Every structure is written in C-alpha cells, then in structure tokens.
Amino acid sequence: MAKNQSNKLFESSLVKEALKQSFVKLNPRIMLRNPVMFTVEIGTIIMLIVCVWIYAGEKSQGSFAYNFTIFLILFVTVLFANFAEAIAEARGKAQANSLRKTREETPAKWIQPVGEIFTDEIKMVPSSQLKKDDVFLCETGDTIPMDGEIIEGIATIDESAITGESAPVIREAGGDKSSVTGGTKVLSDQIKVRVTTAPGESFLDKMIALVEGASRQKTPNEIALTILLACFTLIFLIVCVTLKPFSDYANTPITIAAFVSLYVCLIPTTIGGLLSAIGIAGMDRALRANVITKSGKAVETAGDLDTLLLDKTGTITIGNRKATNFYPANGINTKLFIETAVMSSLADETPEGKSIVELGKLNPSSFNTQNSTFIKFTAETRSSGMNMPDGTKVRKGAFDSIRNMVIRAGNAFPAETEQRVKTIASNGGTPLVVSLNNKALGVIELQDIIKPGIQERFERLRKMGVKTVMVTGDNPLTAKFIAEKAGVDDFIAEAKPEDKMNYIKKEQQGGKLVAMMGDGTNDAPALAQADVGVAMNSGTQAAKEAGNMVDLDNDPTKLIEIVEIGKQLLMTRGTLTTFSIANDVAKYFAIVPALFIVSIPALQALNIMHLKTAESAILSAVIFNAIIIPILIPLALRGVAYKPIGASALLRRNLLIYGMGGIIAPFIGIKLIDMLLGLFM
C-alpha cells in the first residue's frame, strides 16, 4: 500500500483540493485554532476596512492603491498559510482513500451461533453487520471482511492491499501469527475468524481518521509551541501599540497600514502558518513507512527514545537454527557420523532437520529406509530418529537426553564430545548429539543465523543515541554470544514477561524513554508499559491493542525509520521556528528605520538596507513575509534531513543553516523586492 504511493509533493488533484480548502479555512472559527494566523486575518480585515474608508474620502491614510496592495498581500499570506495545512491534509486524505479501498463493503460468511455453540450454518451478510465476537468463515479466494483473530485453521494470506508486499504470508490459529486484517485475501485453505473490533473501530479506520485530520489532536510539544508563538504575538502587539505615542512625540504620523504591516512582519507568521502542516506531514510520513500510529504523540516520542527492547528469535535472528558443523567423537569415522546424522534427520521436517540433511550433502534417496520406524521429537524424550528393520537405532537430540540413553545402555559417553557440547553452547550455538545403537558418535552444531545487515542497523540506532537490548529465553552464555555477534548494547537472558516489564520500569524511573517491539500476547503488558509500543501487524490482537503503533510490514528493525521520522518531525518544527524568529531581525531593520528616518535622522545608522521609501520598505517586508511560507512548504512536508551525527553536531548544523540563514535570507530577499518595486513606484 504505502510503498506504491506517489512521492510527488504537489499532485494537481491535491493542489486543487488544497486551494479550495484554503478559502474554506478562512472561517474565523477554524482560524481561531491558530492564534498567530488568526491575528493576521484580523489585520487583513482591518486593512479592508481602511481601504473602504479611503475609498469613502479619507486622506490621512495614504493612497487607496498602496493600502489595497497591503490588504491583498496580507490576504495572500493567510491563504498561503491555509494552503500549507490544506496540502498536508490533502496528502493525508489521499493516503486515507488508498486505505479506504481495503475497507469497502465485503460479503461475509457469518457462522450463526446457537447459544454458546457455533453451528455449521453459514449466512451471507455485509461486513458492516458483523459485530465484535462474531465468527465468520473465509475460504480460498475470499476477502477477509473484518479485523479478527483466527480460532481454527491455517491459511495463506495476501496482504499486499495493506502492506504493499506481494509475497503471501501464513496465518494460523493458536500462536502469535493469528491476527488477520480486513481487506486482505485468503489464497489457500480455510479459516474461522472471530471479529475483534466493532465496525468503524479497526486500526485502518482509526488511521483513516488520523491522516484525514479528523481525530488528530495536537501533541504536548505542539501545544507548548502554540502557546510560545501566542506569547510572541502578544509581545509584538504591545511593541506595535507603544510605537503610537513615540510617533506622536516625534511628530511622525504612522498609518494604520504601517502598524498592521509591522505587526504581521514581526510576529512568527512563518512557523505559525506551517505548524499544523508539519504535524500532519509527520503522520503522513509514518504511514508511508507502513506504520499505523494511534496518535501524533507516539511519533514525537519516538524522536526522543533512549532504549529499545526487541526479541531475539525472528527479530535479530532469522528464526530457524541452521546446522553449521559436524564434530565426530575420537575414533569415529567422519563418513559414518555424517551418514548417521543425515539418517536421523530424514523424517525431520523442521528447518533444523532439513539443514542437517543439506549440510551432509548426501542424497536422501540413497538410504534404504523401507519398513523403518521414524521416531518424532517429543518434549519428554527430547530426541528423534529412526528404528530400522534390522534393529539398528539411530537417534539425535539434546545432550543430556542422549547421554542418559547411552549410559543406561552401559556405554561410556565420550569426554571430548561433552567438552564440544559445552564449547558450542558457549559460542551461542545449539548442540545435538547423535547416537547409533546407544553409542555416542559425535555432535552437530546448530547456530542461530543473524539477519544480514542487522549489525549495521543497530550501529545506526547507536549513532542516534538509542540503546538496544535483546530479550531472549536462551541461557546467558548463548544470549551473550548472540548479543555480541548482533551488536546490541545489552541483553536479558532467560527472560520472562515480567522481566521485560521490570526492565522498562527501571529505565523509565531513570528518566529514559523506552520502546518495545513485540507480536505476542505475552508482549502486551510490556508494549502497554513502554513509551512507544510497536506491535507487528501479524501478531495477536492483544499485542496490537496494547501498542501505540502497528508495523504493517512486520519488520523488527522498522524502529530505525520510526525514530528518524520522530526526530525529523521535532527537528523540522524546531528549525522552522528558529528560522521564523530569526526573520524578524531583518524585517525590524527594514520597517522601523523607514518609518522614523525623516523625523529622526540619527536612525540612518540602522538603515543598513537603504530601502528607497517607507512605503517601499513596508511593501517589500510584507511581500517577503508572504512568499516565504509557500517556499518552505516542501521542507515542512518532507521534513528537515536527519543524519545520525549526534545532538550537539545537529544543533550546530541547524543553527548555522536555519538560524543564520533566517537572518541573512530576509535581508537579501527584502532588498531584491525593494529594487523590483523601485521599477514601478
């Protein structure tokens, strides 16, 4: 889904919708939510009244053309600010429409209950009629009508409508991969699914509302910044008001247009106009990364994370252990050992068993296994193998299990094999001992395969200032080896659900923000406790409800993108605020000297731009103030580029670019506009 989205910032259809909304948002009740731009709208209305006043015969406020030009520029400034928010919302709505296609009305095979028992009677109903805890049947080719949890069966699911990935996935009852999403398609087999959400309350429905802006609440940081901007606005309002007695004292009449223009130029209109767009764009970028966030606060929090907890199996490692080495005991023929190891794995359909056959490089069909009895692995015996018709017994299994079998038969267990078992375990591997007729032949080494590139990704997180912690049920020796090999900063071995909780609480008590990634019901408490809980879309419903983010791609290292989006959001807001406030310096030097320079010649020292006239200076400043907003819209939507170079280096870099740039750019821009105006005035 998200991967197929266009990355064009200004698609014609989106621009048309945004232009329309720019005028709709002129409604004062809507503008009131943005105090800075609301006061600009009031200034625009005042200028309209002044224009009407001049048209009616007033002579003290300058020419009608000049005042009407000021009115038009202020009106355009408000429109530009509204456009910035509207284009961000339009992009969100386009994403929402893409999601909504997966939520179209779908026929559902509702299994009707009789009391607490479900009959086999199926009734076709629209998906909108399904309620929470209803059970429906899905067969090959069916579209899953609602979010739910598989209670019976296993099926191959096409989730491309949601994730954009064409590769099918397997979902089955009773595990951590039991959750299915409405709008996805069953490719094979059949499943019974229990509805876990009410109509209109699925994750996709919630996300649709969020990206459309309908339920997007301002985050604490956003509220704090809005208050700061409102305070700046009030301060500059007082500054402008106090200029009136100064002008009367200096016998320098100042027009209403000059007062309004000075006020609009000094207040932080740039960030005021772009603030909402930055927040909406952050949500949009998260969705484009295939992450459903329940709130904008979660995205922001991700930008300040200190610690990340993540599982080993399936996250850091591929998930299936792989045979890597054969170690025969002293005096045992290597060929015999390998043949016995392969024979013990012929009936083993697990990935580990298949990897032993693959490592042995022997043709399975060359073994005569006719009339042989295959022994499956059980938790009690902790071994598997084969009994042949001639009485030969082949076994492979856990060290203590095979050793006890060998000793009970009256045979000695090789000391070198026991030592090799300990060595393999200390190196993070899993040893499987092979026996023939109750005599130990040697040991097979299985290793967890670290995902390619995982070390580099953890190094990137480290540069971002995020500490990575691996959580595993393995023994401490194995856990330590895997942790070192994967490049994580810390690990929790032999972990139980409460261990995750305790670790998170400990970190939080130290003032740190913690993220947790998980997919199982046992992860739910930790996901709920963490500041940022990222649940896999393939995981259980409990996990998805506990987290405040859902990763549609089920990518355990997705947090890298989430952290970058969060940091990008915070940086964009901070840098554009810096730029906006820095702008005021140039505007001050443009307008104030021009107003008083005739009556107070000593102010000539402040007239560093040497603008042609007071009117030209004011027009140049308000024009620059207006056009800088649309110029910065692409930056607000894309976000400031984030590089993991450390907080201090980032601060220096952004202060240099956006702080100094915010001071220098207006001086150049206002001077150029003044020179252009000089051709017409």
XYZ file of C-alpha atoms in Angstrom:
681
model
C 0.000 0.000 0.000
C 2.275 2.764 1.237
C 5.126 1.651 -0.935
C 3.085 2.223 -4.017
C 2.159 5.754 -3.036
C 3.401 8.605 -5.140
C 6.071 10.731 -3.557
C 5.175 13.857 -5.554
C 4.530 16.739 -3.188
C 2.216 18.736 -5.399
C -0.011 16.496 -7.492
C -2.538 18.534 -9.498
C -5.559 16.901 -7.867
C -4.159 17.541 -4.383
C -3.321 21.158 -5.220
C -6.865 21.811 -6.492
C -8.374 20.411 -3.295
C -5.888 22.353 -1.149
C -6.660 25.638 -2.955
C -10.374 25.116 -2.308
C -9.752 24.335 1.373
C -7.532 27.426 1.693
C -10.658 29.559 1.273
C -12.842 27.297 3.425
C -10.336 27.645 6.280
C -10.803 31.448 6.268
C -13.749 30.779 8.599
C -12.759 32.612 11.835
C -13.889 29.655 13.949
C -11.339 27.478 12.129
C -8.637 30.176 12.150
C -9.018 30.661 15.906
C -7.212 27.323 16.426
C -4.064 29.058 15.149
C -3.670 32.280 17.235
C -0.841 33.669 15.076
C -2.659 33.411 11.755
C -5.951 34.432 13.352
C -4.444 37.802 14.270
C -3.101 38.120 10.700
C -6.660 37.552 9.458
C -7.870 40.287 11.816
C -5.154 42.579 10.394
C -6.374 41.718 6.873
C -9.949 42.638 7.814
C -8.710 45.933 9.346
C -6.921 46.751 6.090
C -10.097 46.010 4.132
C -11.982 48.447 6.373
C -9.199 51.052 5.867
C -9.476 50.595 2.067
C -13.227 51.202 2.220
C -12.566 54.214 4.485
C -10.089 55.709 1.992
C -12.449 54.979 -0.902
C -15.091 56.937 1.021
C -12.820 60.004 1.107
C -10.293 59.646 3.957
C -6.970 61.376 3.045
C -4.680 60.738 6.057
C -4.009 57.017 5.456
C -2.166 57.233 2.159
C -3.322 56.200 -1.310
C -6.014 53.635 -1.987
C -3.702 51.647 -4.284
C -0.998 51.331 -1.591
C -3.427 50.267 1.150
C -5.274 47.880 -1.157
C -1.935 46.296 -2.103
C -1.153 45.774 1.598
C -4.613 44.231 2.045
C -4.061 41.839 -0.897
C -0.623 40.756 0.363
C -1.968 40.058 3.864
C -4.897 38.162 2.372
C -2.500 36.092 0.292
C -0.357 35.466 3.425
C -3.357 33.938 5.208
C -4.216 31.907 2.103
C -0.632 30.610 1.848
C -0.717 29.507 5.500
C -4.071 27.787 4.944
C -2.705 26.174 1.778
C 0.254 24.708 3.702
C -2.104 22.991 6.144
C -4.563 22.027 3.386
C -1.927 20.402 1.120
C -0.691 18.328 4.083
C -4.275 17.288 4.842
C -4.908 16.540 1.151
C -1.910 14.197 1.073
C -3.272 12.538 4.205
C -6.703 12.154 2.602
C -5.136 10.592 -0.478
C -3.480 8.048 1.834
C -6.802 7.556 3.597
C -8.598 6.896 0.316
C -5.989 4.276 -0.515
C -6.649 2.630 2.849
C -10.399 3.008 2.443
C -10.328 0.871 -0.709
C -9.450 -2.065 1.527
C -12.441 -1.294 3.744
C -15.067 -1.441 1.050
C -18.230 -3.371 1.806
C -17.363 -7.057 1.658
C -19.731 -10.065 1.846
C -19.039 -12.154 4.931
C -19.798 -15.831 5.619
C -21.253 -15.402 9.084
C -21.372 -18.535 11.197
C -24.556 -18.256 13.238
C -24.304 -19.100 16.922
C -26.881 -21.127 18.822
C -26.367 -20.138 22.443
C -22.648 -20.633 23.089
C -22.254 -23.161 20.262
C -21.460 -22.304 16.647
C -23.358 -24.309 14.056
C -22.141 -25.048 10.583
C -24.936 -22.923 9.140
C -23.491 -20.032 7.170
C -25.329 -16.845 6.318
C -24.041 -14.274 3.827
C -24.129 -10.791 5.362
C -22.429 -7.444 4.565
C -19.242 -6.869 6.560
C -20.830 -3.808 8.222
C -23.311 -6.096 10.007
C -20.590 -8.085 11.766
C -20.224 -7.293 15.443
C -17.388 -7.890 17.860
C -17.018 -11.607 18.802
C -18.982 -12.749 15.721
C -17.360 -15.670 13.870
C -17.012 -15.848 10.096
C -15.594 -18.354 7.612
C -13.079 -17.496 4.922
C -12.166 -19.875 2.107
C -9.754 -19.755 -0.821
C -10.324 -16.561 -2.821
C -12.372 -14.795 -0.109
C -11.611 -11.276 1.049
C -11.431 -11.057 4.838
C -14.307 -8.740 5.800
C -13.167 -7.545 9.251
C -10.177 -7.437 11.570
C -10.081 -10.589 13.635
C -8.211 -13.486 15.165
C -8.083 -16.975 13.650
C -9.682 -19.511 16.014
C -9.484 -22.505 13.693
C -7.382 -23.449 10.678
C -4.339 -22.186 8.811
C -4.244 -20.163 5.597
C -2.004 -18.321 3.188
C -2.948 -14.643 3.142
C -2.266 -11.983 0.521
C -1.687 -8.746 2.492
C -0.489 -6.653 -0.452
C -3.552 -4.403 -0.213
C -2.335 -3.337 3.225
C 1.437 -3.691 3.194
C 2.295 -3.367 -0.484
C 4.230 -6.642 -0.296
C 3.255 -9.232 -2.895
C 4.722 -12.211 -1.016
C 1.929 -14.168 0.763
C 2.120 -14.820 4.497
C 0.891 -17.714 6.645
C -1.544 -17.081 9.464
C -2.770 -19.782 11.827
C -4.764 -20.281 14.996
C -3.196 -20.603 18.393
C 0.042 -18.698 18.008
C 1.431 -15.210 17.707
C 0.582 -15.127 13.989
C -3.166 -15.435 14.406
C -4.270 -11.904 13.586
C -5.818 -11.022 10.217
C -6.738 -7.640 8.767
C -9.916 -6.696 6.953
C -9.360 -6.161 3.229
C -6.712 -8.875 2.844
C -7.335 -12.010 0.757
C -7.189 -15.733 1.526
C -5.105 -17.549 -1.111
C -5.394 -21.124 0.174
C -7.165 -23.313 2.737
C -9.904 -22.082 5.027
C -10.064 -20.385 8.416
C -12.616 -19.442 11.025
C -12.108 -15.948 12.380
C -13.507 -14.192 15.445
C -14.166 -10.470 14.939
C -12.072 -8.420 17.371
C -13.240 -4.888 16.543
C -16.556 -3.130 16.162
C -17.418 -1.624 12.745
C -15.536 1.633 12.238
C -13.032 0.900 15.021
C -10.388 -1.155 13.229
C -6.811 0.035 13.026
C -7.309 1.076 9.444
C -10.468 3.017 10.336
C -8.601 4.806 13.129
C -5.729 5.601 10.813
C -8.069 6.935 8.154
C -9.455 9.374 10.726
C -5.962 10.352 11.875
C -4.445 11.042 8.459
C -7.533 12.977 7.388
C -7.049 15.193 10.399
C -10.483 14.444 11.785
C -9.198 12.992 15.024
C -5.651 14.398 15.040
C -5.125 16.063 18.367
C -2.269 18.483 18.946
C 0.626 16.852 20.747
C 2.011 18.284 24.035
C 5.028 19.705 22.176
C 2.768 21.251 19.553
C 0.535 22.815 22.242
C 3.587 24.191 24.063
C 4.912 25.728 20.838
C 1.479 27.210 20.044
C 1.481 28.885 23.490
C 5.025 30.200 22.875
C 4.010 31.626 19.496
C 0.911 33.196 21.040
C 3.158 34.878 23.672
C 5.453 36.198 20.920
C 2.399 37.519 19.110
C 1.176 39.316 22.248
C 4.635 40.823 22.889
C 4.874 42.237 19.363
C 1.315 43.524 19.598
C 2.381 45.514 22.669
C 5.527 46.688 20.814
C 3.471 47.973 17.889
C 0.953 49.712 20.179
C 3.736 51.529 22.047
C 5.014 52.964 18.751
C 1.946 55.242 18.567
C 2.991 57.575 21.454
C 6.583 57.593 20.106
C 5.350 58.653 16.692
C 3.133 61.387 18.197
C 6.114 62.677 20.211
C 8.309 62.731 17.119
C 5.540 64.338 15.046
C 5.750 61.378 12.660
C 2.325 60.204 11.590
C 2.194 56.434 11.110
C -0.606 54.990 9.001
C -2.760 52.043 10.037
C -1.252 50.109 7.120
C 2.245 50.649 8.572
C 1.175 49.487 12.034
C -0.570 46.395 10.699
C 2.324 45.550 8.348
C 4.933 45.947 11.095
C 2.875 43.754 13.419
C 2.369 41.000 10.801
C 6.054 41.030 9.880
C 7.318 40.844 13.456
C 5.070 38.038 14.731
C 6.225 34.470 13.825
C 3.911 34.082 10.816
C 6.222 31.620 9.030
C 6.108 28.903 11.696
C 2.545 29.916 12.584
C 1.492 29.136 9.026
C 3.455 25.897 8.787
C 2.970 24.408 12.288
C -0.109 22.298 11.505
C 1.351 21.176 8.185
C 4.493 19.876 9.941
C 2.409 17.757 12.376
C 0.150 16.340 9.656
C 3.142 15.614 7.411
C 4.774 13.651 10.271
C 1.740 11.362 10.461
C 1.781 11.058 6.674
C 5.471 10.033 6.627
C 4.791 7.414 9.294
C 2.021 5.908 7.184
C 4.231 5.959 4.107
C 6.681 3.875 6.120
C 3.780 1.423 6.626
C 3.395 2.276 10.304
C -0.053 2.897 11.740
C 0.220 5.286 14.678
C -2.594 5.790 17.130
C -1.513 9.360 17.889
C 0.890 12.070 16.791
C 2.354 11.979 20.308
C 3.734 8.471 19.658
C 5.627 9.717 16.578
C 7.077 12.640 18.527
C 8.058 10.428 21.455
C 9.905 8.127 19.048
C 12.148 11.052 18.200
C 13.381 11.209 21.816
C 13.825 7.473 22.512
C 16.680 6.270 24.686
C 16.178 2.479 24.827
C 14.770 -0.208 22.513
C 13.796 -3.730 23.650
C 13.453 -6.376 20.954
C 13.135 -10.158 20.774
C 15.954 -12.364 19.508
C 14.115 -15.054 17.541
C 12.697 -13.783 14.288
C 13.917 -10.293 15.036
C 17.684 -10.371 15.388
C 17.989 -13.907 14.066
C 16.207 -15.396 11.065
C 14.276 -17.588 13.472
C 15.312 -21.033 12.313
C 18.575 -22.501 13.538
C 20.834 -23.973 10.887
C 23.323 -26.839 11.021
C 26.840 -25.449 10.572
C 29.304 -28.188 11.622
C 29.726 -31.938 12.271
C 32.072 -32.956 15.117
C 32.668 -36.758 15.328
C 33.958 -38.292 18.579
C 37.527 -39.626 18.735
C 37.932 -42.821 16.766
C 34.646 -42.394 14.896
C 34.772 -42.356 11.116
C 33.613 -38.961 9.841
C 31.682 -40.511 6.934
C 29.839 -42.867 9.287
C 28.980 -39.996 11.607
C 27.624 -37.803 8.807
C 25.584 -40.691 7.354
C 24.095 -41.408 10.795
C 23.316 -37.713 11.370
C 21.551 -37.481 7.984
C 19.615 -40.729 8.645
C 18.428 -39.332 11.989
C 17.045 -36.274 10.174
C 15.366 -37.888 7.156
C 11.962 -37.771 8.786
C 12.594 -34.432 10.499
C 10.526 -31.839 8.629
C 11.720 -28.924 10.784
C 14.029 -26.331 9.204
C 16.777 -27.534 11.557
C 16.360 -31.138 10.393
C 16.388 -30.128 6.745
C 19.548 -28.060 7.293
C 21.340 -31.194 8.690
C 20.472 -33.152 5.529
C 21.617 -30.199 3.423
C 24.917 -29.863 5.326
C 25.592 -33.613 4.973
C 25.481 -33.279 1.143
C 24.125 -36.812 0.798
C 21.246 -37.881 -1.415
C 18.352 -38.914 0.883
C 17.134 -41.407 -1.731
C 20.403 -43.361 -1.363
C 19.301 -44.518 2.110
C 17.159 -47.642 2.387
C 14.542 -46.660 4.921
C 11.857 -49.120 3.809
C 9.908 -50.593 6.740
C 11.842 -48.317 9.131
C 10.029 -46.671 12.041
C 10.519 -42.927 12.328
C 10.702 -41.539 15.859
C 9.365 -37.999 16.191
C 10.748 -35.465 18.602
C 8.764 -35.008 21.823
C 9.240 -32.734 24.790
C 9.582 -35.793 27.040
C 12.270 -37.650 25.099
C 13.917 -34.540 23.593
C 15.205 -36.737 20.795
C 14.176 -38.078 17.398
C 15.462 -40.585 14.851
C 14.769 -43.957 13.258
C 14.433 -47.662 14.134
C 15.459 -49.867 11.200
C 14.121 -53.366 10.445
C 17.465 -54.974 11.373
C 17.259 -53.442 14.902
C 19.607 -50.544 14.243
C 18.665 -47.483 16.333
C 19.614 -44.013 15.142
C 18.979 -41.007 17.419
C 19.787 -37.302 17.638
C 18.758 -34.975 20.413
C 19.657 -32.838 23.404
C 22.961 -33.576 25.144
C 21.540 -34.760 28.485
C 18.867 -36.874 26.798
C 21.290 -38.809 24.541
C 23.896 -39.080 27.308
C 21.370 -40.678 29.668
C 20.343 -43.080 26.880
C 23.981 -44.056 26.259
C 24.815 -44.510 29.947
C 21.638 -46.574 30.604
C 22.753 -48.940 27.853
C 26.032 -49.415 29.732
C 28.197 -47.442 27.315
C 30.618 -44.640 28.120
C 29.924 -41.117 26.900
C 32.948 -39.588 25.110
C 34.599 -36.844 27.178
C 35.631 -34.917 24.033
C 32.007 -34.859 22.863
C 30.876 -33.499 26.249
C 33.535 -30.776 26.016
C 32.483 -29.974 22.449
C 28.873 -29.601 23.639
C 29.975 -27.004 26.220
C 32.074 -25.153 23.632
C 29.162 -24.968 21.160
C 26.770 -23.685 23.870
C 29.256 -21.004 24.971
C 29.549 -19.851 21.345
C 25.825 -19.262 21.140
C 25.008 -22.495 19.307
C 22.724 -25.436 19.983
C 24.440 -28.878 20.229
C 22.610 -32.016 19.011
C 24.272 -35.307 19.958
C 23.998 -38.234 17.514
C 23.964 -41.890 18.641
C 23.998 -45.264 16.825
C 22.758 -48.278 18.775
C 23.089 -46.324 22.020
C 26.704 -45.311 21.329
C 27.519 -41.587 21.012
C 29.119 -40.799 17.630
C 29.532 -37.042 17.907
C 27.707 -33.722 17.926
C 26.019 -31.497 15.349
C 26.342 -27.732 15.812
C 23.253 -25.603 15.134
C 23.609 -21.847 15.017
C 21.128 -19.003 15.085
C 21.673 -17.134 11.848
C 21.940 -13.393 12.411
C 19.910 -11.409 9.879
C 22.088 -9.840 7.193
C 22.842 -6.166 7.812
C 21.408 -6.207 11.358
C 24.744 -5.067 12.891
C 24.812 -2.006 10.655
C 21.227 -1.139 11.590
C 21.981 -1.394 15.308
C 25.064 0.766 14.780
C 22.808 3.364 13.136
C 20.487 3.276 16.161
C 23.530 3.685 18.420
C 24.549 6.813 16.495
C 21.029 8.107 17.056
C 21.571 7.690 20.775
C 19.272 4.661 21.130
C 20.423 1.766 23.345
C 19.400 -1.677 22.006
C 18.507 -4.502 24.382
C 17.945 -8.083 23.184
C 15.349 -10.141 25.055
C 15.615 -13.940 24.816
C 14.718 -17.126 26.637
C 18.184 -18.566 25.874
C 20.724 -19.310 28.572
C 23.115 -16.453 29.463
C 26.070 -17.964 27.551
C 24.134 -18.284 24.301
C 22.477 -14.905 24.796
C 25.851 -13.217 25.377
C 27.299 -14.710 22.187
C 24.320 -13.682 20.031
C 24.249 -10.215 21.590
C 27.928 -9.654 20.786
C 27.567 -11.028 17.277
C 24.466 -8.932 16.531
C 25.970 -5.787 18.011
C 23.291 -4.994 20.621
C 24.258 -2.976 23.681
C 22.700 -5.237 26.325
C 20.644 -8.420 26.699
C 18.170 -10.101 29.027
C 18.642 -13.889 29.114
C 16.088 -16.497 30.230
C 13.566 -13.683 30.064
C 10.014 -13.956 31.352
C 7.248 -11.383 30.598
C 7.730 -9.734 33.997
C 11.466 -9.297 33.262
C 10.603 -7.098 30.277
C 8.227 -5.042 32.415
C 10.776 -4.605 35.200
C 13.481 -3.523 32.757
C 11.177 -0.950 31.132
C 10.105 0.447 34.518
C 13.727 0.645 35.673
C 14.724 2.615 32.572
C 11.692 4.920 32.895
C 12.459 5.604 36.539
C 15.858 6.820 35.349
C 14.086 9.383 33.169
C 14.527 7.471 29.910
C 12.021 6.885 27.119
C 11.667 3.224 26.154
C 10.391 1.481 23.015
C 9.277 -2.119 22.896
C 8.662 -4.260 19.838
C 6.629 -7.445 20.055
C 3.977 -9.585 18.433
C 2.707 -11.991 21.079
C 0.080 -11.790 23.802
C 2.918 -12.228 26.312
C 4.398 -8.967 24.963
C 1.193 -6.979 25.574
C 1.994 -5.781 29.150
C 5.441 -4.561 28.077
C 4.015 -2.902 24.939
C 1.486 -1.039 27.086
C 4.141 0.000 29.635
C 6.634 1.253 27.040
C 6.554 4.879 25.900
C 6.478 3.643 22.306
C 4.969 0.184 21.831
C 5.356 -1.153 18.277
C 3.239 -4.222 17.590
C 3.624 -6.381 14.484
C 0.568 -6.497 12.258
C 0.933 -10.284 12.118
C 0.803 -10.510 15.900
C -2.088 -11.148 18.223
C -4.922 -8.697 18.708
C -3.870 -8.215 22.337
C -0.416 -7.041 21.219
C -1.860 -4.632 18.645
C -4.251 -3.133 21.170
C -1.521 -2.721 23.774
C 0.907 -0.889 21.470
C 0.524 2.672 20.194
C 1.975 1.780 16.793
C 1.411 -1.112 14.420
C 4.036 -2.065 11.820
C 2.254 -3.350 8.730
C 5.496 -4.781 7.309
C 6.282 -6.839 10.427
C 9.849 -5.559 10.190
C 11.549 -5.704 13.602
C 14.098 -3.067 12.660
C 11.382 -0.665 11.489
C 12.059 1.369 14.638
C 15.002 2.927 12.816
C 12.575 4.553 10.377
C 10.161 5.399 13.213
C 12.930 7.104 15.223
C 14.077 9.020 12.137
C 10.522 10.189 11.405
C 10.114 11.301 15.039
C 13.448 13.142 15.073
C 12.661 14.639 11.687
C 9.314 15.930 12.988
C 10.885 17.527 16.074
C 13.802 18.959 14.073
C 11.546 20.374 11.362
C 9.396 22.126 13.933
C 12.437 23.439 15.826
C 14.436 24.602 12.810
C 11.499 26.373 11.152
C 10.674 28.084 14.461
C 14.307 29.254 14.625
C 14.123 30.431 11.005
C 10.823 32.250 11.585
C 12.024 34.150 14.663
C 15.395 34.963 13.026
C 13.448 36.518 10.124
C 12.136 39.231 12.451
C 15.590 40.811 12.754
C 15.708 41.763 9.069
C 12.083 42.909 8.994
C 12.733 45.154 12.003
C 15.699 46.786 10.246
C 13.583 47.173 7.093
C 10.466 48.812 8.524
C 11.312 50.713 11.740
C 14.114 52.950 10.322
C 11.966 53.668 7.240
C 9.092 54.915 9.443
C 11.142 57.351 11.550
C 14.168 58.242 9.444
C 12.678 61.535 8.168
C 11.869 62.928 11.643
C 14.798 61.230 13.427
C 17.831 61.403 11.052
C 20.029 59.661 13.647
C 18.224 56.407 12.781
C 20.051 56.467 9.441
C 22.653 54.221 11.090
C 20.028 51.475 11.364
C 19.003 51.846 7.723
C 21.541 49.243 6.627
C 19.457 48.075 3.658
C 18.951 51.595 2.262
C 15.455 50.908 1.016
C 14.000 53.520 -1.315
C 10.976 54.799 0.635
C 8.949 53.977 3.739
C 6.153 52.628 1.563
C 8.564 50.533 -0.495
C 10.176 49.165 2.704
C 6.814 48.120 4.163
C 5.651 46.535 0.898
C 8.944 44.670 0.476
C 8.765 43.294 4.018
C 5.138 42.096 3.794
C 5.722 40.572 0.333
C 8.743 38.634 1.612
C 6.751 37.628 4.713
C 4.051 36.195 2.437
C 6.161 34.362 -0.154
C 8.494 32.672 2.368
C 5.570 30.467 3.555
C 4.937 28.666 0.202
C 8.710 28.474 -0.360
C 9.059 26.484 2.871
C 6.005 24.221 2.308
C 8.088 21.452 0.605
C 10.507 21.490 3.556
C 7.600 21.272 6.027
C 6.120 18.299 4.151
C 9.372 16.399 3.536
C 10.950 17.290 6.872
C 14.454 18.504 7.637
C 17.042 15.896 6.672
C 18.172 13.866 9.666
C 21.700 12.469 9.969
C 22.856 10.404 12.976
C 25.790 12.672 13.847
C 24.940 13.449 17.485
C 22.659 16.013 19.090
C 25.317 18.738 19.524
C 26.515 18.485 15.931
C 22.918 18.543 14.660
C 22.143 21.613 16.773
C 25.211 23.471 15.477
C 24.391 22.495 11.894
C 20.745 23.569 12.083
C 21.519 26.810 13.935
C 24.043 27.663 11.234
C 21.698 26.836 8.341
C 18.320 27.956 9.706
C 19.424 30.449 12.357
C 21.978 32.376 10.300
C 20.026 31.635 7.131
C 16.886 33.019 8.778
C 18.734 36.286 9.448
C 20.552 36.627 6.115
C 17.803 35.460 3.703
C 15.303 38.262 4.523
C 17.979 40.971 4.131
C 18.694 39.701 0.613
C 15.047 38.983 -0.235
C 13.662 42.292 1.013
C 16.393 44.266 -0.783
C 15.712 42.455 -4.078
C 11.938 43.008 -3.757
C 12.583 46.700 -2.982
C 14.702 47.033 -6.123
C 11.924 45.443 -8.193
C 9.304 47.702 -6.641
C 11.513 50.679 -7.488
C 10.827 49.991 -11.160
C 7.092 50.563 -10.613
C 6.885 53.122 -7.769
